[in-house]
mmCIF file of C-alpha atoms in Angstrom:
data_model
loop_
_atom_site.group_PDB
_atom_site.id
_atom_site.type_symbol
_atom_site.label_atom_id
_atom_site.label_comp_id
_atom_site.label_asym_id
_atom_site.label_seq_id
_atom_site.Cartn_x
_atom_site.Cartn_y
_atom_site.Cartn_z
ATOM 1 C CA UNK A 361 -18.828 -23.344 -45.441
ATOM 2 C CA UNK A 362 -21.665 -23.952 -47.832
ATOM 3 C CA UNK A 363 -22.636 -20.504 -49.807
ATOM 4 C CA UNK A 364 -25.919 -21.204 -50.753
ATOM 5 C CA UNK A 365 -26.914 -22.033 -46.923
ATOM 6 C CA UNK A 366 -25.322 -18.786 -45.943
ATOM 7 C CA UNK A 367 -26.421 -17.034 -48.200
ATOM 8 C CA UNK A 368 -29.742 -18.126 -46.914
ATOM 9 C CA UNK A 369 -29.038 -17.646 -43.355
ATOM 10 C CA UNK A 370 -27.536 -14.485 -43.959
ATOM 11 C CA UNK A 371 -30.868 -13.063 -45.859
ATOM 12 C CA UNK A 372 -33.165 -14.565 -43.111
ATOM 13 C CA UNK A 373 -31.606 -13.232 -40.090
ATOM 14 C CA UNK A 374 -31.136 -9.592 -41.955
ATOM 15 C CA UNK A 375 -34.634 -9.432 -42.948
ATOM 16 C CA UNK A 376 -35.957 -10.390 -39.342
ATOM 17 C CA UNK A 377 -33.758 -7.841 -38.110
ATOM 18 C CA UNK A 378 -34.932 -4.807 -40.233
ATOM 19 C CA UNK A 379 -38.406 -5.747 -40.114
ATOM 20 C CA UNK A 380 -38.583 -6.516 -36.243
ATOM 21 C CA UNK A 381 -36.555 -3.207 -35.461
ATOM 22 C CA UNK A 382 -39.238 -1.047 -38.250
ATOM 23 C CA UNK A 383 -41.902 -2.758 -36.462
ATOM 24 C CA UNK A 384 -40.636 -1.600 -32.806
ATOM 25 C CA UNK A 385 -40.106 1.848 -33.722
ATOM 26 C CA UNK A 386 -44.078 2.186 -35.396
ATOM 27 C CA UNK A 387 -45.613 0.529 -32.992
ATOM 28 C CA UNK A 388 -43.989 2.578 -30.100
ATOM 29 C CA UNK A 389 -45.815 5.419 -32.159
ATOM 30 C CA UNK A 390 -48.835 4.128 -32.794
ATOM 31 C CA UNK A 391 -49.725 0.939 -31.048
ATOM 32 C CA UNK A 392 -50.960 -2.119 -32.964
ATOM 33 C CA UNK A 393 -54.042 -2.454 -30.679
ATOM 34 C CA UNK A 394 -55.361 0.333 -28.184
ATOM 35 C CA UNK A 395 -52.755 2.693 -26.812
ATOM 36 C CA UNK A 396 -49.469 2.666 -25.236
ATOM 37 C CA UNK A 397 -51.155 2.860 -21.900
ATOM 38 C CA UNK A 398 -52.518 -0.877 -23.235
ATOM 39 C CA UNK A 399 -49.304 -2.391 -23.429
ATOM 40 C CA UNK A 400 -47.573 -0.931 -19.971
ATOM 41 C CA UNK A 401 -46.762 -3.135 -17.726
ATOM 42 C CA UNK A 402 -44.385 -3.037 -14.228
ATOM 43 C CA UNK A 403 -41.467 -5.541 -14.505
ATOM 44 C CA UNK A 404 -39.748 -7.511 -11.689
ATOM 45 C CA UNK A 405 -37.710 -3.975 -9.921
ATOM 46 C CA UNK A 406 -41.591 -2.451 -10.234
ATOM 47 C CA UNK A 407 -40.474 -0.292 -12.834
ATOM 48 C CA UNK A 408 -42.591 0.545 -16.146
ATOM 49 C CA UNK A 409 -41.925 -1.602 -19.430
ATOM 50 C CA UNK A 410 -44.066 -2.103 -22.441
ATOM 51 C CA UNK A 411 -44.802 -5.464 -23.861
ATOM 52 C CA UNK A 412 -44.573 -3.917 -27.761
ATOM 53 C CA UNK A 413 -41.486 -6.241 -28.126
ATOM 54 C CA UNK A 414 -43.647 -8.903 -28.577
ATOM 55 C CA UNK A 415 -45.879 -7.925 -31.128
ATOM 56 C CA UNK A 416 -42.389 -6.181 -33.097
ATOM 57 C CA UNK A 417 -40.840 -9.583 -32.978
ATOM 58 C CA UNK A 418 -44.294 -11.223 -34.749
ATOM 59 C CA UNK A 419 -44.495 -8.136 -37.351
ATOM 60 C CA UNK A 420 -40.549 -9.016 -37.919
ATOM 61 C CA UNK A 421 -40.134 -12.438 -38.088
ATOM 62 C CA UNK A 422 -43.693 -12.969 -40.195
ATOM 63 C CA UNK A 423 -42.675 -10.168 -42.627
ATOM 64 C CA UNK A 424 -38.913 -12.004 -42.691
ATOM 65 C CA UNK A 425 -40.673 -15.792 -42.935
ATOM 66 C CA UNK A 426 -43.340 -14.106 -45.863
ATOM 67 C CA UNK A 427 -40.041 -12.596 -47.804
ATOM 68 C CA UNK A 428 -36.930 -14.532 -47.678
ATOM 69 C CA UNK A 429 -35.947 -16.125 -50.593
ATOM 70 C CA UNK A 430 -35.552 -19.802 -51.148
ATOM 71 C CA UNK A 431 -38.399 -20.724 -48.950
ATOM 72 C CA UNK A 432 -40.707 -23.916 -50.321
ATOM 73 C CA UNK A 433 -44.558 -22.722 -50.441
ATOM 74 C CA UNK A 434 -45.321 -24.896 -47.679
ATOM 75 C CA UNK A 435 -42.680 -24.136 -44.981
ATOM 76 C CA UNK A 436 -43.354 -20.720 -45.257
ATOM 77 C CA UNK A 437 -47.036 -21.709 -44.948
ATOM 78 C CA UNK A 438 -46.395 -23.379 -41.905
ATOM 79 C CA UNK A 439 -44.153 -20.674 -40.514
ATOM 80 C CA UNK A 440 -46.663 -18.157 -41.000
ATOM 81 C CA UNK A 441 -48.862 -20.534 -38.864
ATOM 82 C CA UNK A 442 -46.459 -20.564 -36.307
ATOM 83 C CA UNK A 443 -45.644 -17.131 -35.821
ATOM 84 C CA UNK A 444 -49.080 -15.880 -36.283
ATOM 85 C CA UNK A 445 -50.701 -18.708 -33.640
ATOM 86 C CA UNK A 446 -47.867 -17.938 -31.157
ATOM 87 C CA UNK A 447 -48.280 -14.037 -31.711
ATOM 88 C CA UNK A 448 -51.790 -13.675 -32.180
ATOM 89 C CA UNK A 449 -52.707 -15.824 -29.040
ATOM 90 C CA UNK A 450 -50.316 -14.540 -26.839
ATOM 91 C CA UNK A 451 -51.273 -11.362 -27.581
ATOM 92 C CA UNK A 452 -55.153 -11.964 -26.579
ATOM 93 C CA UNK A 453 -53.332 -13.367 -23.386
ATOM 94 C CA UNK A 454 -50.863 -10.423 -22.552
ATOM 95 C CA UNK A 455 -53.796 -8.103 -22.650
ATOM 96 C CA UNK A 456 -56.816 -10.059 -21.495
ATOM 97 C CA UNK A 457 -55.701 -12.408 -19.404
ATOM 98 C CA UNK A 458 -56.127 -13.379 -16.086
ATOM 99 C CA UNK A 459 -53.414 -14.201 -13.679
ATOM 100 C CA UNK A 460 -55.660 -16.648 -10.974
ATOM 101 C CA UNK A 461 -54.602 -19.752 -12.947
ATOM 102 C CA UNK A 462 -51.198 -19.969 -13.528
ATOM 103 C CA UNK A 463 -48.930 -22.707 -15.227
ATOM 104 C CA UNK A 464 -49.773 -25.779 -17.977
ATOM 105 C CA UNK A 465 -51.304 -27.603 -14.991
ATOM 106 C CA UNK A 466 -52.989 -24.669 -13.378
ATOM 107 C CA UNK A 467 -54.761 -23.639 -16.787
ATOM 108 C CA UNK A 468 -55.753 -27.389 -17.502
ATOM 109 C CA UNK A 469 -57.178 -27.626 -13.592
ATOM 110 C CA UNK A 470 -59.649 -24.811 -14.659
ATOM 111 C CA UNK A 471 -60.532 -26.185 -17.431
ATOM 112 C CA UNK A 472 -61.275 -29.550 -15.722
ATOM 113 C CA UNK A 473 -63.684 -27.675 -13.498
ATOM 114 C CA UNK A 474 -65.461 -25.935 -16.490
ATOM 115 C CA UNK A 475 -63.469 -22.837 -16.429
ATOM 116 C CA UNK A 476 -61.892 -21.812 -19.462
ATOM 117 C CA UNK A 477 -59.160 -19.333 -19.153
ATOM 118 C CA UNK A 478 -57.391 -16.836 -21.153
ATOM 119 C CA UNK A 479 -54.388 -19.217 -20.722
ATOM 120 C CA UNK A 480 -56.741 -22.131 -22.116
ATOM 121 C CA UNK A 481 -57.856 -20.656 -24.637
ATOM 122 C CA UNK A 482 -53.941 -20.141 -25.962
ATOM 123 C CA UNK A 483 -52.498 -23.498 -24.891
ATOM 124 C CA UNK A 484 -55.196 -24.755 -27.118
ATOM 125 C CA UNK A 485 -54.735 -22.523 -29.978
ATOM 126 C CA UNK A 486 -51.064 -22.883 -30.028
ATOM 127 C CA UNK A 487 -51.619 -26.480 -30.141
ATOM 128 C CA UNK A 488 -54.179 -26.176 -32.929
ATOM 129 C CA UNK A 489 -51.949 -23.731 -34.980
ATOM 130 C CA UNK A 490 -48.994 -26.154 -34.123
ATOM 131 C CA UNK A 491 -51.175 -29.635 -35.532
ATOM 132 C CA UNK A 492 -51.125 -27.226 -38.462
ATOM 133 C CA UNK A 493 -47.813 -26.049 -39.409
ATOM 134 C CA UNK A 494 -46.822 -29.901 -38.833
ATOM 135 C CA UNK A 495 -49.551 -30.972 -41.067
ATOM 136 C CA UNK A 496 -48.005 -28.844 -44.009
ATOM 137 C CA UNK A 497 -44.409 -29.559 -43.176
ATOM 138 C CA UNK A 498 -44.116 -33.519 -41.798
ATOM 139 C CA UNK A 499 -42.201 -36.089 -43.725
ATOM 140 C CA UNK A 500 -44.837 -38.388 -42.623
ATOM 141 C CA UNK A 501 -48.232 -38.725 -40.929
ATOM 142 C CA UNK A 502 -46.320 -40.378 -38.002
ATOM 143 C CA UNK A 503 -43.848 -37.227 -37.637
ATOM 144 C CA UNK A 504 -47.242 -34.652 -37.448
ATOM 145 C CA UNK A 505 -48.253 -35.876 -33.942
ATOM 146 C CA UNK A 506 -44.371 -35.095 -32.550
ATOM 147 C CA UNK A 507 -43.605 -31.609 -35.076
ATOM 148 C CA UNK A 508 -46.914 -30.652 -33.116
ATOM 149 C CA UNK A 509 -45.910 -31.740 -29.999
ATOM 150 C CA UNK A 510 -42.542 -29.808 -30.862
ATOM 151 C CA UNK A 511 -44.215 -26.694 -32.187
ATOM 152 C CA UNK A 512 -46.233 -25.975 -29.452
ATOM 153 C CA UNK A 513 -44.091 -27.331 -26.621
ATOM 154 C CA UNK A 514 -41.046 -25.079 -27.477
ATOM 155 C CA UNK A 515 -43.691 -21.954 -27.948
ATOM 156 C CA UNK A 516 -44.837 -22.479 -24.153
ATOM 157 C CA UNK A 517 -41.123 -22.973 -23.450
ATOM 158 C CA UNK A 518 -40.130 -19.890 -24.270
ATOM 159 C CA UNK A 519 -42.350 -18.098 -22.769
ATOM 160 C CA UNK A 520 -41.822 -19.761 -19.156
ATOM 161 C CA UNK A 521 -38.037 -17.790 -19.573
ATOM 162 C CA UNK A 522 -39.611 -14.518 -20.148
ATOM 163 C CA UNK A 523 -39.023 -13.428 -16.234
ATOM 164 C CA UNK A 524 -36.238 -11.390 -16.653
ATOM 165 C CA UNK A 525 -34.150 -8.957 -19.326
ATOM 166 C CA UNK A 526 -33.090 -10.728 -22.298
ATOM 167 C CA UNK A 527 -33.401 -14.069 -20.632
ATOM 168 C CA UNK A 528 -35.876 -15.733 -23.440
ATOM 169 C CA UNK A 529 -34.256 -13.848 -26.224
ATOM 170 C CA UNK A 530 -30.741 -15.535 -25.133
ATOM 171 C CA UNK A 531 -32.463 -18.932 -24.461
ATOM 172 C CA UNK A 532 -33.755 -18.613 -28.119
ATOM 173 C CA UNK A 533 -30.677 -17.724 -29.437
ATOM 174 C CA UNK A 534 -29.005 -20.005 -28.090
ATOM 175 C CA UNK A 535 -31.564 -22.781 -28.647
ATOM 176 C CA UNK A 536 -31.002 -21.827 -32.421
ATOM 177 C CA UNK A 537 -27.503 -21.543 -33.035
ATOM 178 C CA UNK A 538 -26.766 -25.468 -33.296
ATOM 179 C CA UNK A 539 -30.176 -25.654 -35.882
ATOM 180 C CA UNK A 540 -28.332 -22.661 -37.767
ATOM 181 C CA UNK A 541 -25.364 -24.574 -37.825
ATOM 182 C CA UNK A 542 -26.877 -27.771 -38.637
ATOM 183 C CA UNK A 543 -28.267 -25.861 -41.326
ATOM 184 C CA UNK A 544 -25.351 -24.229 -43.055
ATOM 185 C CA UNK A 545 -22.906 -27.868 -42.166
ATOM 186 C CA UNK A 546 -25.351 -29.401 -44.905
ATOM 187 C CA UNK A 547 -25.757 -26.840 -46.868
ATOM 188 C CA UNK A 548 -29.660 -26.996 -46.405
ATOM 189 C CA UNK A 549 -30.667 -23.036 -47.154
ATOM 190 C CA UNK A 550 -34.032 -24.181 -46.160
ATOM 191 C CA UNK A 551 -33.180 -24.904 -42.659
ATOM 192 C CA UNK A 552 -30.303 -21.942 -42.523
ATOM 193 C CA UNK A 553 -32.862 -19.267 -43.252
ATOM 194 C CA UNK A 554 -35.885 -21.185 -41.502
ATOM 195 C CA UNK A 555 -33.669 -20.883 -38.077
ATOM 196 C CA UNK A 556 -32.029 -17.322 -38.809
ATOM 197 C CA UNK A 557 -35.554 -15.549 -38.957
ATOM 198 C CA UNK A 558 -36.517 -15.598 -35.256
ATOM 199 C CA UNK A 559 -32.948 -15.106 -34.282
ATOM 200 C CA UNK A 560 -32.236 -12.410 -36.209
ATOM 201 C CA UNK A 561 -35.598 -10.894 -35.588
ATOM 202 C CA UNK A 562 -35.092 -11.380 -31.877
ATOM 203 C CA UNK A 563 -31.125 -9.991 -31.869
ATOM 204 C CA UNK A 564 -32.433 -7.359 -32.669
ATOM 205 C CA UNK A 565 -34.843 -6.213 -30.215
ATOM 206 C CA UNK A 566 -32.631 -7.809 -27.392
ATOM 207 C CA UNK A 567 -31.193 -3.945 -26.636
ATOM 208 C CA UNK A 568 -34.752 -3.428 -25.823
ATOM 209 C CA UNK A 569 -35.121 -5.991 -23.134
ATOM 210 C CA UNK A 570 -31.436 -5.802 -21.800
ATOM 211 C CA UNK A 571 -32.480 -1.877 -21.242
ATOM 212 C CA UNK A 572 -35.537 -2.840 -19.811
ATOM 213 C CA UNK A 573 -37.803 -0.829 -21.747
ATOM 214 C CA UNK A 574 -39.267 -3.283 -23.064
ATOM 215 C CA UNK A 575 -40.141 -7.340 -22.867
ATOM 216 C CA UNK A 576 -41.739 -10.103 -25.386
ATOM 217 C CA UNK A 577 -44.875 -10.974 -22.977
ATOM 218 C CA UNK A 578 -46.443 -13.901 -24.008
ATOM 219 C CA UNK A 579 -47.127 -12.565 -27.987
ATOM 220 C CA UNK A 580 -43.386 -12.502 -28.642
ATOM 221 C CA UNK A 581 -41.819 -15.772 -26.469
ATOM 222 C CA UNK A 582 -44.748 -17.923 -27.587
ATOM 223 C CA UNK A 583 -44.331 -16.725 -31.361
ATOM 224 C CA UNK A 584 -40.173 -17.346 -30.841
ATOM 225 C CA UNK A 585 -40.413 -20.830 -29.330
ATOM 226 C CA UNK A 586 -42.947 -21.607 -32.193
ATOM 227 C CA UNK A 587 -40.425 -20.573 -34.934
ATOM 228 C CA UNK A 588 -37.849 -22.510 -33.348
ATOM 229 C CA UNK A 589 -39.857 -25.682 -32.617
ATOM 230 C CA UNK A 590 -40.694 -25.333 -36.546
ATOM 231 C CA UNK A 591 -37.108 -25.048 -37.386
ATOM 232 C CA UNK A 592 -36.227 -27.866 -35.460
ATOM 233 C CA UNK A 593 -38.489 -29.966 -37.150
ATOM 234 C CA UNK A 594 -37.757 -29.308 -40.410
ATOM 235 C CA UNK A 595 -34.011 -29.632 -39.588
ATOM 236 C CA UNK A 596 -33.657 -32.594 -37.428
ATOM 237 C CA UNK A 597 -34.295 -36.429 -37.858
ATOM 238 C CA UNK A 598 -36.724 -38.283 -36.086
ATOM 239 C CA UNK A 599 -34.309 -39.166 -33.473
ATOM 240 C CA UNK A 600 -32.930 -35.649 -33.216
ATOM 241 C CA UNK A 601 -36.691 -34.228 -32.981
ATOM 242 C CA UNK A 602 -37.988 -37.039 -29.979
ATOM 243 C CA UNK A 603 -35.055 -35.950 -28.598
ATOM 244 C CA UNK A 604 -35.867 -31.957 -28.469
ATOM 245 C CA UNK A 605 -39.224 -32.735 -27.305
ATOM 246 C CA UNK A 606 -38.250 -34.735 -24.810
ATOM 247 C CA UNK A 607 -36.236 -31.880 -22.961
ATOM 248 C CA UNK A 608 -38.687 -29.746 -23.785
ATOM 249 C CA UNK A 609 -41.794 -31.976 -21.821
ATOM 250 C CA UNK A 610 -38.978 -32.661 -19.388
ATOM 251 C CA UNK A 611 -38.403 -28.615 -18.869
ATOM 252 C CA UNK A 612 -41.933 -27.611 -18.478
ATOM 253 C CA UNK A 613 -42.782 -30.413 -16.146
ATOM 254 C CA UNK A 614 -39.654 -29.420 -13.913
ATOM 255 C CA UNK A 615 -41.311 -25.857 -14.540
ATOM 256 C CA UNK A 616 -44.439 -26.683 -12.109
ATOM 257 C CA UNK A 617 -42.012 -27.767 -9.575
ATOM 258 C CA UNK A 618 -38.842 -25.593 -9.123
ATOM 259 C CA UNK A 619 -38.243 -22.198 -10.127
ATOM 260 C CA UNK A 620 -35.932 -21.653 -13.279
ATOM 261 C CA UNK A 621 -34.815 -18.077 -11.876
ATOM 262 C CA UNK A 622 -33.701 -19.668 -8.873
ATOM 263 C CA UNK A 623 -31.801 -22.152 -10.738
ATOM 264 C CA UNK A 624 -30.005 -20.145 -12.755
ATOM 265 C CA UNK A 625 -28.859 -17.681 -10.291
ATOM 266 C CA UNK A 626 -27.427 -20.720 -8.422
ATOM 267 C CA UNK A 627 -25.263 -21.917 -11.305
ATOM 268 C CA UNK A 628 -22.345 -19.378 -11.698
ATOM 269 C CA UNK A 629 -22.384 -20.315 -15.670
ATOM 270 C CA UNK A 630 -26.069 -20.117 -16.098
ATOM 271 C CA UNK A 631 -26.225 -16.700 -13.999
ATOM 272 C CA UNK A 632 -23.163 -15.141 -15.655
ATOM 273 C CA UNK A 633 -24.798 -15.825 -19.167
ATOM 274 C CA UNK A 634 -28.159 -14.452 -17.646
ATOM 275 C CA UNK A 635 -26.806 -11.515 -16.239
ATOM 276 C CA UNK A 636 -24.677 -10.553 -19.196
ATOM 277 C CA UNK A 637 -25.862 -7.020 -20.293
ATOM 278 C CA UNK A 638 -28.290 -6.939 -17.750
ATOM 279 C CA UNK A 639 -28.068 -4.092 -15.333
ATOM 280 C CA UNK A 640 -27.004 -5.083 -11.882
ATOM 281 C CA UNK A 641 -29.058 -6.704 -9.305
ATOM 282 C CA UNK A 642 -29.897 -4.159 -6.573
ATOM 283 C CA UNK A 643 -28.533 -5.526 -3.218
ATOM 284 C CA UNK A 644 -30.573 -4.487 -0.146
ATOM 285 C CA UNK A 645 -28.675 -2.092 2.204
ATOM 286 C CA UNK A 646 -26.639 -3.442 4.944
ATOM 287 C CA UNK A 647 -28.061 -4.058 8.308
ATOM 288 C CA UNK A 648 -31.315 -4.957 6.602
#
C-alpha cells in the first residue's frame, strides 16, 4: 500500500483523534458557550446527555484539518469552511432552535409563509458555507454547483442519523472508509488525510455516544457530513460524485416519508450494526 497516502491518513486520523478527545475533556469543564446546564439535553430512554460531542468533534477535526501535513492551501481552506459552517450553525440550532418545524420540507414550508426558522437559517448557511468550500476546491465551474450540492447534502444527512447512540458516528465511518481507501489505492495523501480527519476525530468520541453520555446534536453531525461531502468531492470523479449525491437527495427525500429507525431495526444486518456497543433495548414487562 502506498506510504506516502498512509502516511497521510495515518497523521489525519491521529490528529482528529487527540484534538477531538482534548476538546471533549475541556469543554466538559468549562463549556464553549454558557454552562453545562446549556448543553443538557434528555435522549430517547429520557435520560440526561450533553450535546458537547458536537462542538469536541468541530474543535477536533478543525484543529486536525488546520494541522495535518500535506494539505494544499485551498483544501484546507475549504475544509475549514466546512467544518466551521456545519459546526457553527448547528450549534446556533442545538441551542436556539425551535422544534415546531421539523424536516428539509417542514423548515422550507415556514419559510414559504414568511417564517424563518432556526432550521432555515442553517439549511441556508450550510448551503452558503458549502457554495464556498466548492468554490475553492472544484476542478471546474460546472463541478461547484454539485461539490455544493454534495457538501451540504451529506452535512444534513448526517444529522437525520443522529437519533440514537453511535448511529451517525458509524454511518460516517462507514460512509468514509471506501473514500479512505480510494485514497490510499492511489496513493493520493490529499484525499487519505482529507477523509481520515472526521473519522478519526469522530472514532474517537464514539465511546461517548455508545455510553450515552453524550451525542453530536446538530453542531457535530452537520460538521461530519460536511467533512465527508468535502472529501468525497475532492476524491471522486464526476461520475462517482453525481452518484453520491444522488443517494444522498434520494435518502433525505425518503427521510420525509419513512422513518430510518424503523428501518433499520427491521433489517437484522442494519440493526445488528446499529446496536453494536449500544446498551440493550429495554423490553416492556410481560403482560403489558
Amino acid at each position: 500500500m502506498a506510504r506516502r497516502a498512509c502516511l497521510g491518513a495515518l497523521a489525519g486520523a491521529v490528529l482528529g483523534a487527540v484534538a477531538a478527545r482534548a476538546a471533549y475533556a475541556a469543554f466538559t469543564r468549562r463549556p464553549p458557550v454558557g454552562d453545562a446546564e446549556t448543553w443538557a439535553r434528555t435522549n430517547h430512554r429520557g435520560e440526561p446527555i450533553t450535546l458537547l460531542e458536537g462542538p469536541a468533534f468541530v474543535a477536533g477535526a478543525g484543529v486536525a484539518a488546520a494541522a495535518v501535513p500535506g494539505l494544499p492551501g485551498r483544501v484546507r481552506v475549504a475544509a475549514l469552511l466546512a467544518v466551521a459552517g456545519g459546526g457553527g450553525l448547528g450549534a446556533y440550532d442545538d441551542l436556539y432552535g425551535a422544534t415546531s418545524s421539523k424536516g428539509f420540507k417542514g423548515h422550507l414550508s415556514a419559510l414559504a409563509k414568511g417564517e424563518i426558522t432556526s432550521g432555515a437559517v442553517k439549511l441556508l448557511g450550510i448551503g452558503a458555507t458549502g457554495l464556498a468550500a466548492a468554490a475553492v476546491t472544484s476542478r471546474s465551474v460546472l463541478d461547484v454547483p454539485v461539490d455544493a450540492a454534495l457538501i451540504a447534502g451529506s452535512a444534513n444527512l448526517a444529522n437525520l442519523f443522529d437519533l440514537r447512540p453511535g448511529r451517525a458516528v458509524k454511518v460516517g465511518l462507514i460512509a468514509g472508509a471506501p473514500l479512505l481507501a480510494a485514497g490510499l489505492r492511489r496513493d493520493d495523501s490529499v484525499s487519505a488525510a482529507l477523509a481520515a480527519v472526521p473519522m478519526g476525530a469522530a472514532a474517537a468520541l464514539l465511546p461517548e455516544d455508545l455510553g450515552e453520555r453524550a451525542m453530536l446534536g446538530d453542531a457535530g453531525a452537520n460538521a461530519l457530513g460536511a467533512l465527508l461531502g468535502l472529501a468525497a468531492s475532492v476524491t471522486l470523479g464526476r461520475p462517482g460524485r453525481l452518484a453520491v449525491l444522488g443517494a444522498v437527495v434520494a435518502l433525505t427525500a425518503a427521510s420525509e416519508k419513512i422513518s430510518f429507525t424503523k428501518v433499520i431495526a427491521g433489517n437484522p444486518v442494519l440493526n445488528r450494526i446499529d446496536m453494536l456497543g449500544r446498551r440493550p433495548v429495554e423490553q416492556p414487562p410481560a403482560g403489558r
